[in-house]
């Protein structure tokens, strides 16, 4: 059975950020991911996450309110990207996170792709023990974001040829971009090193949308997937009151694997 992580940026927001890991562990999650854990000192996160592994964090996006969404693909921002990546890699090492999502930023065109691939190759060389993820984000939620197509991501990964770099398969974004997330999964599953799930069409609790999550878990077991399945969704009500999906998915996975 795959291991499940809670996205603590979106779940358990009923309490302060540093109190969320404890609630996630109590709810049955085996790990956590945090989009931008930069608002608190690392020592505070170390204490808060005691006993709950942090599995992924993002590179710093820059000034979100001003429209920044990372810098990996932004021409002229190479120094800013590299400084930010080293900061993320250092924090990941301190907190024990094995993956960093490298945010591409708002950019377009061949020059942006060259900058992106150069920066990814550089980042992989700087942190050889760290897995890097790239995540296509749909253009409605993230206008102008450079990486906005899973086939684009697959081509970039193949061109790089670095096992360290993989796709962050977000079920929600796959459905929004391509319409059929199952087909996207079938095309790119061999490139995936992190998975995020949510319900469709409202990005609430996982389930529905024509995607077989139980089948996915069984397939992950069969293929020996070593990554995590992260719950990244907007709870329709208090987080703890909407976790029936987690228990049901674990129970079905145990039955299938029995």
XYZ file of C-alpha atoms in Angstrom:
258
model
C 0.000 0.000 0.000
C 1.407 3.421 -0.868
C 2.145 5.895 1.866
C -0.106 8.933 2.155
C 1.069 12.462 2.944
C -1.032 15.460 3.919
C -0.444 18.762 2.185
C -0.241 20.992 5.244
C -0.631 24.168 3.234
C -4.169 23.152 2.226
C -5.264 20.700 4.927
C -5.826 21.303 8.634
C -5.912 25.061 8.109
C -8.311 25.247 11.044
C -5.194 25.444 13.222
C -1.874 27.281 13.034
C 0.724 25.920 10.608
C 3.007 24.453 13.265
C 0.097 22.576 14.845
C -0.920 20.832 11.623
C 1.646 17.999 11.584
C 0.282 16.589 14.836
C -3.271 16.575 13.507
C -2.143 14.932 10.270
C -0.414 12.133 12.156
C -3.464 11.592 14.356
C -5.643 11.389 11.238
C -3.592 8.541 9.775
C -1.239 10.286 7.375
C 2.280 8.861 7.283
C 3.968 12.005 5.980
C 3.520 15.648 5.053
C 4.298 18.069 2.282
C 4.451 21.841 2.700
C 4.402 24.149 -0.285
C 6.412 27.024 1.146
C 7.822 26.347 4.630
C 9.745 29.601 4.681
C 7.718 31.627 7.173
C 9.106 29.862 10.246
C 12.650 28.974 11.341
C 13.761 25.466 10.422
C 14.073 24.572 14.112
C 10.366 25.279 14.594
C 9.461 22.942 11.748
C 11.839 20.309 13.107
C 9.986 20.333 16.412
C 6.541 20.427 14.808
C 7.306 17.585 12.396
C 8.798 15.260 15.006
C 7.584 11.778 14.108
C 5.987 12.815 10.788
C 8.333 12.788 7.775
C 8.363 15.805 5.505
C 8.415 14.384 1.986
C 8.320 17.441 -0.286
C 8.628 21.213 -0.341
C 8.653 23.781 -3.144
C 11.324 26.207 -4.162
C 10.476 29.723 -3.016
C 8.102 31.356 -5.526
C 9.265 34.928 -4.956
C 6.667 37.651 -4.440
C 3.408 35.784 -4.954
C 1.270 38.920 -4.686
C 3.324 40.540 -7.437
C 2.816 37.548 -9.736
C 6.002 35.553 -9.130
C 5.600 31.789 -9.457
C 9.205 30.682 -9.230
C 12.145 31.406 -11.519
C 13.532 28.192 -13.024
C 12.342 29.049 -16.556
C 12.570 32.839 -16.363
C 15.358 34.302 -18.534
C 17.494 36.770 -16.624
C 16.568 35.325 -13.223
C 19.162 32.553 -13.140
C 20.925 33.905 -10.058
C 17.660 34.375 -8.221
C 16.615 30.820 -9.074
C 19.902 29.300 -8.033
C 20.031 31.155 -4.729
C 16.468 30.053 -4.029
C 17.152 26.469 -4.979
C 20.140 26.232 -2.655
C 17.964 27.592 0.132
C 15.294 24.968 -0.611
C 17.845 22.159 -0.830
C 19.386 23.189 2.476
C 15.989 23.279 4.174
C 15.051 19.923 2.644
C 18.249 18.393 3.992
C 17.654 19.814 7.444
C 14.027 18.647 7.567
C 14.658 15.300 5.885
C 12.583 15.962 2.767
C 13.694 13.829 -0.155
C 11.972 15.866 -2.872
C 11.899 19.489 -3.981
C 9.349 20.779 -6.469
C 11.219 23.143 -8.780
C 8.799 25.930 -9.691
C 9.193 27.068 -13.294
C 7.685 30.536 -13.108
C 5.840 32.716 -15.611
C 7.609 32.579 -18.973
C 7.230 31.265 -22.517
C 9.174 30.437 -25.632
C 12.336 28.555 -26.623
C 14.631 30.729 -24.521
C 12.562 29.962 -21.422
C 12.803 26.232 -22.118
C 16.569 26.430 -22.507
C 16.883 28.348 -19.241
C 14.605 25.803 -17.577
C 16.557 22.758 -18.700
C 19.874 24.414 -17.848
C 18.633 25.274 -14.365
C 17.236 21.780 -13.776
C 20.530 20.200 -14.800
C 22.414 22.620 -12.556
C 20.098 21.925 -9.606
C 20.446 18.168 -10.015
C 24.228 18.503 -9.938
C 24.141 20.680 -6.815
C 22.015 18.227 -4.810
C 22.672 14.733 -6.177
C 20.873 13.031 -3.299
C 17.670 15.018 -3.795
C 14.814 14.103 -6.126
C 13.529 17.028 -8.168
C 9.931 17.241 -9.317
C 8.407 19.356 -12.063
C 4.650 19.898 -12.060
C 2.497 21.087 -14.965
C -0.043 23.618 -13.675
C -3.246 24.452 -15.513
C -3.478 27.868 -17.118
C -6.797 28.796 -15.505
C -5.361 28.532 -12.000
C -1.848 29.652 -12.943
C -1.967 32.005 -15.960
C 1.290 32.250 -17.887
C 3.027 29.444 -16.010
C 5.720 27.998 -18.237
C 5.081 24.307 -17.536
C 1.415 23.859 -18.408
C 1.228 20.494 -20.200
C 2.159 16.965 -19.102
C 3.425 16.004 -22.542
C 5.693 19.059 -22.442
C 6.983 17.898 -19.050
C 7.568 14.377 -20.344
C 9.565 15.662 -23.304
C 11.708 17.881 -21.082
C 12.434 15.000 -18.717
C 13.345 12.706 -21.602
C 15.613 15.364 -23.105
C 17.344 15.888 -19.756
C 17.877 12.179 -19.234
C 18.377 12.603 -15.491
C 16.713 9.918 -13.319
C 16.787 12.435 -10.475
C 14.137 14.602 -12.210
C 10.546 13.368 -12.455
C 6.975 14.479 -12.945
C 4.853 15.535 -10.006
C 1.573 13.970 -11.121
C -1.216 16.137 -9.752
C -4.544 14.502 -10.529
C -6.370 17.830 -10.412
C -4.073 19.582 -12.861
C -3.974 16.554 -15.174
C -7.765 16.634 -15.380
C -7.919 20.401 -15.888
C -5.242 20.405 -18.593
C -5.991 17.238 -20.552
C -9.503 16.195 -19.528
C -8.667 12.522 -18.977
C -6.237 12.080 -16.075
C -6.187 8.296 -16.521
C -4.795 8.718 -20.035
C -2.199 11.183 -18.745
C -1.168 8.695 -16.069
C -0.868 5.901 -18.631
C 1.403 8.033 -20.836
C 3.686 9.338 -18.111
C 3.585 7.020 -15.084
C 7.136 5.808 -15.702
C 8.338 9.411 -15.308
C 6.433 10.118 -12.061
C 8.258 10.503 -8.737
C 5.486 12.146 -6.693
C 1.680 11.980 -6.807
C -0.969 14.417 -5.569
C -4.686 13.655 -5.453
C -7.890 15.648 -5.150
C -11.515 15.303 -6.185
C -12.805 16.627 -9.478
C -14.336 19.012 -10.500
C -14.119 21.117 -7.321
C -10.729 20.057 -5.933
C -12.315 18.853 -2.719
C -11.872 15.463 -1.034
C -10.403 12.793 -3.347
C -12.815 10.636 -5.321
C -14.966 10.898 -8.413
C -13.957 12.371 -11.721
C -13.659 8.967 -13.358
C -10.232 8.193 -11.898
C -9.845 4.860 -10.091
C -7.810 5.674 -6.987
C -8.083 2.127 -5.647
C -6.722 0.814 -8.921
C -3.935 3.372 -8.787
C -2.894 2.199 -5.324
C -2.896 -1.417 -6.480
C -0.790 -0.516 -9.503
C 1.682 1.397 -7.344
C 2.086 -1.671 -5.139
C 2.591 -3.931 -8.145
C 5.218 -1.676 -9.700
C 7.113 -1.050 -6.457
C 6.517 2.708 -6.465
C 8.794 4.257 -3.842
C 7.227 7.703 -3.727
C 4.288 9.193 -1.876
C 0.644 9.901 -2.587
C -0.122 13.357 -1.220
C -3.562 14.746 -0.459
C -3.581 18.252 -1.905
C -7.152 19.486 -1.930
C -9.509 22.083 -0.490
C -11.575 20.457 2.254
C -15.284 20.995 1.742
C -15.641 21.251 5.531
C -13.359 20.863 8.539
C -10.495 18.634 7.421
C -11.007 15.945 10.062
C -14.663 15.553 9.052
C -13.791 14.771 5.449
C -11.230 11.985 5.780
C -13.456 8.963 5.162
C -11.771 8.611 1.766
C -8.401 7.961 3.455
C -9.628 5.117 5.632
C -11.613 3.605 2.759
C -8.681 3.758 0.364
C -6.344 2.167 2.887
C -8.874 -0.571 3.645
C -9.435 -1.373 -0.044
C -5.707 -1.363 -0.692
C -5.177 -3.850 2.137
C -7.897 -6.126 0.735
C -6.446 -6.019 -2.762
C -2.985 -6.754 -1.414
C -4.139 -9.587 0.863
